[in-house]
XYZ file of C-alpha atoms in Angstrom:
487
model
C 7.851 11.437 -37.985
C 6.587 8.115 -36.722
C 9.831 6.602 -36.969
C 11.536 9.381 -35.029
C 8.694 9.185 -32.182
C 9.209 5.241 -31.891
C 13.039 5.809 -31.889
C 12.801 8.380 -29.149
C 10.396 6.253 -26.728
C 12.785 3.197 -27.283
C 15.659 5.356 -26.570
C 13.874 6.623 -23.435
C 12.841 2.948 -22.167
C 16.585 1.885 -22.723
C 17.854 4.752 -20.884
C 15.737 3.870 -17.953
C 16.492 0.217 -18.024
C 20.279 1.054 -18.174
C 20.021 3.370 -15.146
C 17.840 1.009 -13.133
C 20.577 -1.964 -13.839
C 23.548 0.172 -12.910
C 21.621 1.323 -9.831
C 21.116 -2.355 -8.671
C 24.648 -3.293 -9.638
C 26.063 -0.288 -7.550
C 24.013 -1.166 -4.527
C 25.024 -4.979 -4.712
C 28.718 -3.964 -5.237
C 28.303 -1.481 -2.339
C 26.802 -4.216 -0.093
C 29.353 -6.718 -0.582
C 32.523 -4.606 -0.705
C 31.745 -1.992 2.034
C 30.112 -4.223 4.493
C 27.356 -1.586 5.281
C 24.378 -3.753 4.233
C 23.170 -5.886 7.301
C 21.000 -8.871 7.147
C 17.850 -9.078 9.210
C 19.693 -11.083 11.719
C 22.601 -8.893 12.282
C 20.211 -5.837 12.723
C 18.285 -7.505 15.356
C 21.588 -8.661 17.236
C 22.726 -4.975 16.963
C 19.561 -3.724 18.489
C 19.742 -6.145 21.327
C 22.997 -4.982 22.333
C 22.400 -1.209 22.348
C 19.661 1.407 21.876
C 19.406 2.705 18.413
C 18.101 6.218 16.949
C 14.857 5.016 15.718
C 14.581 7.949 13.379
C 17.722 6.334 11.282
C 16.231 2.788 11.324
C 16.561 1.765 7.617
C 14.099 -0.927 7.411
C 10.213 -1.203 8.119
C 9.133 -0.469 11.600
C 6.817 -3.237 11.301
C 9.584 -5.630 12.359
C 10.038 -3.721 15.605
C 8.507 -4.893 18.754
C 6.669 -2.015 20.569
C 4.833 -2.570 23.893
C 1.051 -3.308 23.707
C 0.572 -1.649 27.030
C -1.199 1.871 26.787
C 1.390 4.790 26.524
C 1.585 7.031 29.444
C 1.549 10.170 27.052
C -1.815 10.448 25.131
C -1.594 12.526 21.976
C -3.633 14.988 20.302
C -3.343 14.224 16.692
C -4.388 16.200 13.578
C -5.099 14.380 10.453
C -5.595 15.807 7.102
C -7.160 13.783 4.418
C -8.961 14.725 1.090
C -11.715 12.346 1.654
C -12.919 10.015 4.644
C -13.462 6.521 3.363
C -16.848 5.116 2.482
C -17.171 1.557 3.906
C -17.523 -0.477 0.637
C -15.919 2.104 -2.011
C -12.837 3.073 -0.080
C -9.499 3.368 -1.962
C -6.156 2.271 -0.303
C -5.195 5.788 1.147
C -8.864 6.117 2.873
C -8.748 2.502 3.969
C -5.393 3.180 5.704
C -6.498 6.280 7.235
C -9.650 4.552 8.677
C -7.603 1.604 10.049
C -4.840 3.549 11.405
C -6.700 6.463 13.217
C -9.356 4.517 14.588
C -6.931 2.153 16.184
C -4.818 5.100 17.588
C -8.217 6.530 19.055
C -8.812 3.087 20.496
C -5.385 3.317 22.216
C -6.481 6.583 23.898
C -5.181 9.183 21.496
C -7.305 12.267 20.590
C -7.804 12.225 16.888
C -9.076 15.366 15.015
C -9.954 14.715 11.291
C -9.851 17.662 9.030
C -11.667 16.297 5.644
C -14.052 17.555 3.059
C -17.875 16.477 2.753
C -20.827 17.466 1.038
C -23.089 16.458 3.974
C -22.805 16.231 7.569
C -23.600 12.583 8.064
C -20.667 10.534 8.980
C -20.521 6.876 10.525
C -20.508 6.298 13.976
C -17.422 4.514 15.517
C -17.067 2.923 19.011
C -14.871 5.471 20.431
C -15.481 9.167 21.675
C -12.085 10.563 21.019
C -12.557 10.910 17.091
C -13.533 14.317 15.964
C -14.464 15.500 12.442
C -13.978 18.994 11.259
C -15.776 19.231 7.811
C -15.303 21.547 4.934
C -16.917 21.742 1.379
C -14.451 20.432 -1.212
C -13.091 22.580 -3.906
C -14.638 22.274 -7.452
C -11.729 19.994 -8.188
C -12.728 17.837 -5.146
C -9.760 18.473 -3.036
C -9.541 19.913 0.464
C -9.894 23.753 0.441
C -6.825 24.777 2.133
C -7.735 28.016 3.373
C -10.854 26.566 5.309
C -8.922 23.613 6.866
C -5.939 25.815 7.921
C -8.389 28.229 9.641
C -10.114 25.212 11.533
C -6.758 23.712 12.311
C -5.344 26.898 13.941
C -8.648 27.355 15.817
C -8.378 23.902 17.412
C -4.488 24.263 17.885
C -5.247 27.309 20.143
C -8.301 26.093 21.854
C -7.181 24.462 25.013
C -4.255 21.968 24.292
C -2.345 22.549 21.041
C -1.736 19.543 18.761
C 1.224 17.123 19.605
C 1.669 16.041 16.156
C 0.226 16.532 12.539
C -0.406 13.691 10.096
C -1.236 14.288 6.445
C -2.375 11.420 4.173
C -0.496 12.297 0.985
C -0.910 16.019 0.144
C -4.177 16.456 2.232
C -2.212 19.238 3.749
C -0.359 21.024 0.995
C 3.385 21.875 1.211
C 2.631 25.522 1.267
C 1.123 25.037 4.890
C 3.290 22.172 6.010
C 6.596 23.891 5.591
C 5.940 25.654 8.701
C 5.302 22.710 10.971
C 8.014 20.624 12.412
C 6.076 18.009 14.142
C 4.469 16.755 11.114
C 4.568 13.426 9.024
C 3.289 12.785 5.856
C 2.267 9.337 4.432
C 2.930 8.664 0.748
C 0.736 6.079 -1.077
C 2.333 6.659 -4.258
C 4.944 8.795 -5.736
C 5.505 10.038 -9.424
C 8.963 8.195 -9.715
C 7.219 4.796 -9.091
C 4.426 5.306 -11.475
C 7.186 5.538 -14.246
C 7.096 1.733 -14.448
C 3.511 1.776 -14.794
C 3.619 4.163 -17.668
C 6.148 2.047 -19.550
C 3.890 -1.133 -19.027
C 0.898 1.023 -20.267
C 2.849 1.974 -23.413
C 4.285 -1.525 -24.188
C 0.672 -2.912 -23.820
C -0.859 -0.030 -26.111
C -2.707 -1.203 -29.169
C -1.195 0.038 -32.290
C -4.162 1.863 -33.335
C -4.258 4.075 -30.312
C -2.131 7.308 -30.155
C 1.085 7.261 -28.255
C 0.760 8.687 -24.737
C 3.249 11.460 -23.352
C 2.727 10.241 -20.024
C 6.650 9.447 -19.689
C 7.695 12.916 -20.408
C 5.026 14.437 -18.223
C 5.923 11.930 -15.383
C 9.752 12.862 -15.522
C 8.574 16.517 -14.870
C 6.365 15.569 -12.075
C 9.204 13.661 -10.272
C 11.227 16.833 -10.537
C 8.468 18.922 -9.062
C 8.236 16.534 -6.260
C 11.719 16.411 -5.456
C 11.455 20.157 -5.061
C 8.373 20.372 -2.613
C 8.676 17.044 -0.651
C 11.381 18.790 1.431
C 8.773 20.906 2.750
C 7.317 18.096 4.951
C 9.276 17.512 8.012
C 9.119 13.530 8.185
C 8.114 11.001 5.420
C 6.331 7.740 6.033
C 7.004 5.150 2.889
C 4.434 2.484 2.762
C 6.776 -0.018 1.075
C 10.560 -0.881 1.297
C 11.011 0.341 -2.364
C 9.361 3.938 -1.792
C 11.391 4.388 1.223
C 14.721 3.700 -0.981
C 13.372 6.044 -3.711
C 12.612 8.732 -1.016
C 16.229 8.755 0.320
C 18.320 7.884 -2.845
C 16.201 9.551 -5.755
C 14.426 12.340 -3.785
C 17.377 12.984 -1.533
C 15.573 13.308 1.655
C 17.875 12.829 4.613
C 17.573 9.219 6.052
C 16.520 10.609 9.549
C 13.274 11.990 7.865
C 12.353 8.937 5.960
C 10.401 6.054 7.796
C 9.227 2.880 6.382
C 5.890 1.669 7.795
C 4.092 -0.996 5.904
C 0.344 -0.779 5.623
C -1.606 -3.079 7.902
C -5.165 -4.466 7.876
C -7.397 -5.205 10.850
C -6.544 -8.734 11.861
C -9.875 -9.144 13.811
C -11.762 -8.786 10.587
C -9.461 -10.591 8.123
C -8.423 -13.956 9.548
C -8.802 -17.716 8.630
C -12.445 -19.037 8.914
C -12.958 -22.337 7.114
C -16.807 -22.360 8.040
C -17.365 -18.846 6.639
C -15.609 -19.838 3.710
C -17.807 -22.859 2.880
C -20.953 -20.730 3.582
C -19.841 -18.104 1.257
C -19.391 -20.663 -1.558
C -22.588 -22.429 -0.884
C -24.497 -19.049 -1.101
C -23.090 -18.473 -4.564
C -23.496 -22.088 -5.700
C -19.948 -23.253 -5.898
C -19.579 -26.924 -5.913
C -16.814 -28.580 -3.965
C -15.866 -30.474 -7.082
C -14.209 -27.294 -8.492
C -10.337 -27.659 -8.331
C -9.399 -23.982 -7.931
C -11.177 -20.913 -6.849
C -9.393 -17.662 -7.901
C -10.303 -14.466 -6.394
C -9.844 -10.714 -7.489
C -11.029 -7.605 -5.540
C -10.941 -3.778 -5.849
C -11.495 -1.420 -8.535
C -12.226 -3.044 -12.016
C -10.507 -0.503 -14.001
C -7.539 -0.442 -16.541
C -4.556 0.731 -14.589
C -5.533 -2.298 -11.944
C -4.675 -4.626 -14.808
C -8.155 -6.039 -15.523
C -7.814 -5.716 -19.447
C -4.632 -8.162 -18.976
C -6.503 -10.465 -16.534
C -9.587 -10.560 -18.900
C -7.650 -11.228 -22.061
C -5.595 -13.775 -20.288
C -8.701 -15.851 -18.737
C -10.449 -15.770 -22.224
C -7.538 -17.243 -23.819
C -7.040 -19.910 -21.140
C -10.900 -20.831 -21.191
C -10.715 -21.319 -25.086
C -7.683 -23.013 -25.295
C -8.272 -25.411 -22.072
C -11.594 -26.916 -21.429
C -10.461 -28.705 -18.348
C -9.078 -25.560 -16.829
C -12.436 -23.689 -17.649
C -14.510 -26.560 -16.355
C -12.532 -27.030 -13.051
C -12.093 -23.404 -12.130
C -14.109 -20.632 -10.845
C -13.216 -16.836 -10.713
C -15.012 -14.729 -7.798
C -14.480 -10.852 -8.496
C -15.404 -8.486 -5.582
C -15.504 -4.945 -6.625
C -17.041 -2.703 -9.274
C -16.015 -0.748 -12.395
C -16.170 -0.802 -16.191
C -14.469 -4.294 -16.556
C -17.275 -6.019 -14.603
C -19.609 -6.402 -17.463
C -16.729 -7.804 -19.551
C -15.912 -10.355 -16.877
C -19.453 -11.529 -16.954
C -19.282 -12.417 -20.600
C -16.465 -14.940 -19.797
C -19.253 -17.301 -18.752
C -21.139 -18.945 -15.761
C -17.843 -19.978 -13.763
C -16.854 -16.062 -13.437
C -19.027 -14.379 -10.804
C -18.901 -10.635 -10.484
C -20.061 -9.996 -6.895
C -20.019 -6.102 -6.815
C -18.344 -4.068 -3.814
C -18.343 -5.903 -0.710
C -18.182 -4.349 2.864
C -15.429 -5.614 5.124
C -17.493 -8.414 6.927
C -18.559 -10.001 3.646
C -15.062 -9.391 2.056
C -13.482 -11.400 4.841
C -15.856 -14.417 3.758
C -14.871 -13.879 0.258
C -11.106 -14.366 1.105
C -11.968 -17.442 2.986
C -13.882 -18.782 0.000
C -11.045 -18.663 -2.478
C -7.965 -20.739 -2.880
C -5.704 -18.019 -4.035
C -5.912 -14.191 -4.521
C -4.948 -12.466 -7.640
C -3.903 -8.974 -8.145
C -2.924 -8.053 -11.747
C -2.470 -4.408 -10.960
C -0.172 -2.306 -13.234
C 0.004 0.614 -10.641
C 3.498 0.445 -9.520
C 2.852 2.494 -6.243
C 1.812 2.187 -2.593
C 1.023 -1.315 -0.955
C -2.224 -2.668 -2.068
C -4.340 -3.801 0.948
C -6.030 -6.460 -0.980
C -2.957 -8.547 -0.856
C -2.570 -7.996 2.833
C -6.193 -8.926 3.658
C -5.906 -12.175 1.740
C -2.620 -13.083 3.385
C -4.143 -12.579 6.868
C -6.972 -14.912 5.688
C -4.201 -17.544 5.241
C -4.366 -17.302 1.249
C -1.497 -17.456 -1.200
C -1.212 -14.264 -3.365
C -0.293 -13.902 -7.092
C 0.720 -10.213 -8.267
C 2.529 -8.403 -10.740
C 6.247 -8.264 -10.307
C 6.484 -4.595 -9.206
C 9.019 -3.471 -6.775
C 6.898 -2.411 -3.882
C 5.082 -5.956 -4.111
C 8.125 -8.197 -4.541
C 10.148 -6.087 -2.074
C 7.762 -6.080 0.803
C 4.902 -8.624 0.200
C 5.795 -11.646 -2.133
C 9.323 -11.951 -0.905
C 9.565 -15.719 -1.674
C 7.793 -18.193 -3.719
C 6.772 -19.927 -0.481
C 3.892 -17.579 0.080
C 2.891 -17.104 -3.682
C 3.601 -16.176 -7.228
C 5.009 -13.320 -9.118
C 4.349 -12.596 -12.914
C 5.371 -9.913 -15.455
C 2.756 -7.730 -16.787
C 2.066 -9.822 -19.821
C -0.427 -12.479 -20.955
C 2.239 -15.310 -21.422
C 3.807 -14.814 -17.828
C 0.311 -14.235 -16.198
C -1.090 -17.425 -17.870
C 2.039 -19.310 -16.859
C 1.575 -18.320 -13.153
C -2.230 -19.226 -13.258
C -1.610 -22.551 -14.906
C 1.144 -23.095 -12.080
C -1.259 -22.557 -9.648
C -3.908 -24.857 -10.944
C -1.272 -27.549 -11.506
C 0.135 -27.285 -7.938
C -3.389 -27.869 -6.621
C -5.070 -27.115 -3.349
C -2.583 -28.870 -1.088
C 0.309 -26.897 -2.085
C -1.945 -23.598 -2.114
C -2.704 -24.272 1.425
C 0.750 -24.690 2.513
C 1.655 -21.399 0.712
C -1.419 -19.862 2.435
C -0.078 -20.785 5.829
C 3.397 -19.025 4.881
C 1.563 -15.906 3.843
C -0.291 -15.968 7.027
C 2.735 -15.954 9.027
C 4.460 -13.071 7.153
C 0.948 -11.322 7.322
C 0.919 -11.614 11.062
C 4.541 -10.479 11.436
C 4.351 -7.398 9.170
C 0.728 -6.648 7.991
C -1.641 -6.291 11.076
C -3.223 -2.959 12.030
C -1.843 -3.728 15.573
C 1.728 -3.511 14.039
C 1.043 -0.562 11.888
C -0.711 1.577 14.810
C 2.105 0.799 17.163
C 4.712 1.902 14.682
C 2.885 5.234 13.961
C 2.290 5.852 17.581
C 5.982 5.599 18.281
C 6.913 7.713 15.341
C 4.368 10.374 16.570
C 5.600 10.153 20.174
C 9.206 10.576 19.058
C 8.548 13.625 16.890
C 6.098 15.222 19.438
C 9.058 15.682 21.731
C 11.749 16.212 18.979
C 13.829 13.696 20.813
C 14.016 16.041 23.962
C 12.476 13.443 26.297
C 13.984 12.426 29.415
C 16.033 9.091 29.453
C 12.978 7.219 30.697
C 10.740 8.429 28.129
C 13.116 9.347 25.196
C 10.626 7.788 22.514
C 13.341 8.318 19.874
C 15.587 5.602 21.398
C 14.747 1.906 20.567
C 15.817 -0.999 22.793
C 14.799 -4.629 21.781
C 12.987 -6.382 24.327
C 13.858 -9.717 22.942
C 16.205 -12.091 24.686
C-alpha cells in the first residue's frame, strides 16, 4: 500500500515536470519560429510609432509611462476587501490595498471601501475622500456578501453611481461580480501557482509525517477557479508568471488579463545610510561584522523558515568564522521566532515593525533574504528591500525570477533545499560588502523602474479609466489607447 502511494506521488510529480518542460519548449520554439515574441526594445519601438490597445498590452503595465498630472476625469471607485490592514501586521494583499487606494485617493479619486470589522475604530488618513463601509464578518472571517452588496447598492444609487469596482481577490464573490462589467479583480495568488509549493512541501516532509493530499485537492481547486474566474470582467495579475497562467491555463481572453506588478511607497522605503547606522547602533551591532542578513514577514512554515533555520544552524556549527562575522536581523513574528533565538546572540528577532522602523531595518542590513515556499503573488518585502538599495536573495520561484530577480546583478536565487540555500548564503558572504552594494544599486534601479507605489497607482488608474468608459471615449480622452511619450 505504501509502495503504491509513493509510486503514485512520483508519477504525479514526473507528469507535472514533463508538462512544464513541454510548455517551456513549446513557448521557446514558438518565439523563435513564429517571430511573435518581441523584445522589450522592439515593443517600445512599436509603441512609439503608433497607439496601441492598452487592454491587449502583453507585459507589465509598470514599464509604461503615464502622465503624473492629475487626470481630468475623477473616478468614484468601490473596493471590496476581506480585511483592512493593521499597520504592523498586514499581509501582502492588505498592504497592496492600502498603498494603492491611498495613492488613488491622493490623486483625487473618491474611494469607497467595503470591508469587515468587529469595531468602528479605523486609522485616520491624510485624505478626505476615503470612505469606509463596515460590516460584521461571517463566522469564518469573510465578508458578509449580502450585507456588503446591500451597502454597495445603496451607495451606487445615492447621487453618482460608481465608475469602476475593484475587488482584492474574492472580496466580492463571483456570484455577485458576474453582473458587473466595469470591474477588475486583483489576484494575489491562484491555485495553479501553489502546486509548486505543494510539491516543495511534500519533498521536504519528514518521513515520520503522513503524506499530505494537497496535490490532489489543489488540482480540483484549479478546475474550480478556471470555471468561476470568467465571472470577473477584468483580471489583474501581480506577476508576469501569474499573467501568463491566467491566459494560457485559465484560458481567459488576453484583453481581460492585465499585469500590474506590486509597488511600495518610495517615500518610506528609500536609501538612508544614517538611519541604517542608527538602527545598528540601537541593537548593538558592531561595525566589524562582515555581513548583516535580514529577514522580514510572518515567521511560519510556508514562508520557508524551517528551511532557513536548519540552514543557519548547520552553517553556524560547521563554520565558526561565518558565525562570528555575521549577524541575522529578523523583523516579524510567528512560531519560528522562538527557534531563531535559540541559534545564539548573533540572531536578533525584533518582532513586527511598523513601516517607518521597517525602513530603518532595510537600511541596516547588507542583503535581504526571503526563503518563501509560497509560489504565489509578489512579496512586498523583496520590493521594499530593493527600493532601499539592498540586494535580494530568494527562492527560485516563477513569480520571483520572472519579475523581481531577473538577473544575478541584483541578487541571488536558490532552490528550496538546504544545500542550495547554503551555497547562496556563503556566496553572498564571500562576495563581501563591496559587491553587495553594487548589486544593491542595480536592485534600486529596477525597483524605481517597476516597483514604486507611484508606478503601480498610475497603472491601475489608467486601467480603471479605460474600463469605466468601455473604450467609448472621444479620441481626445480614449483611455484605452496608449501612445508612448518618449522620444
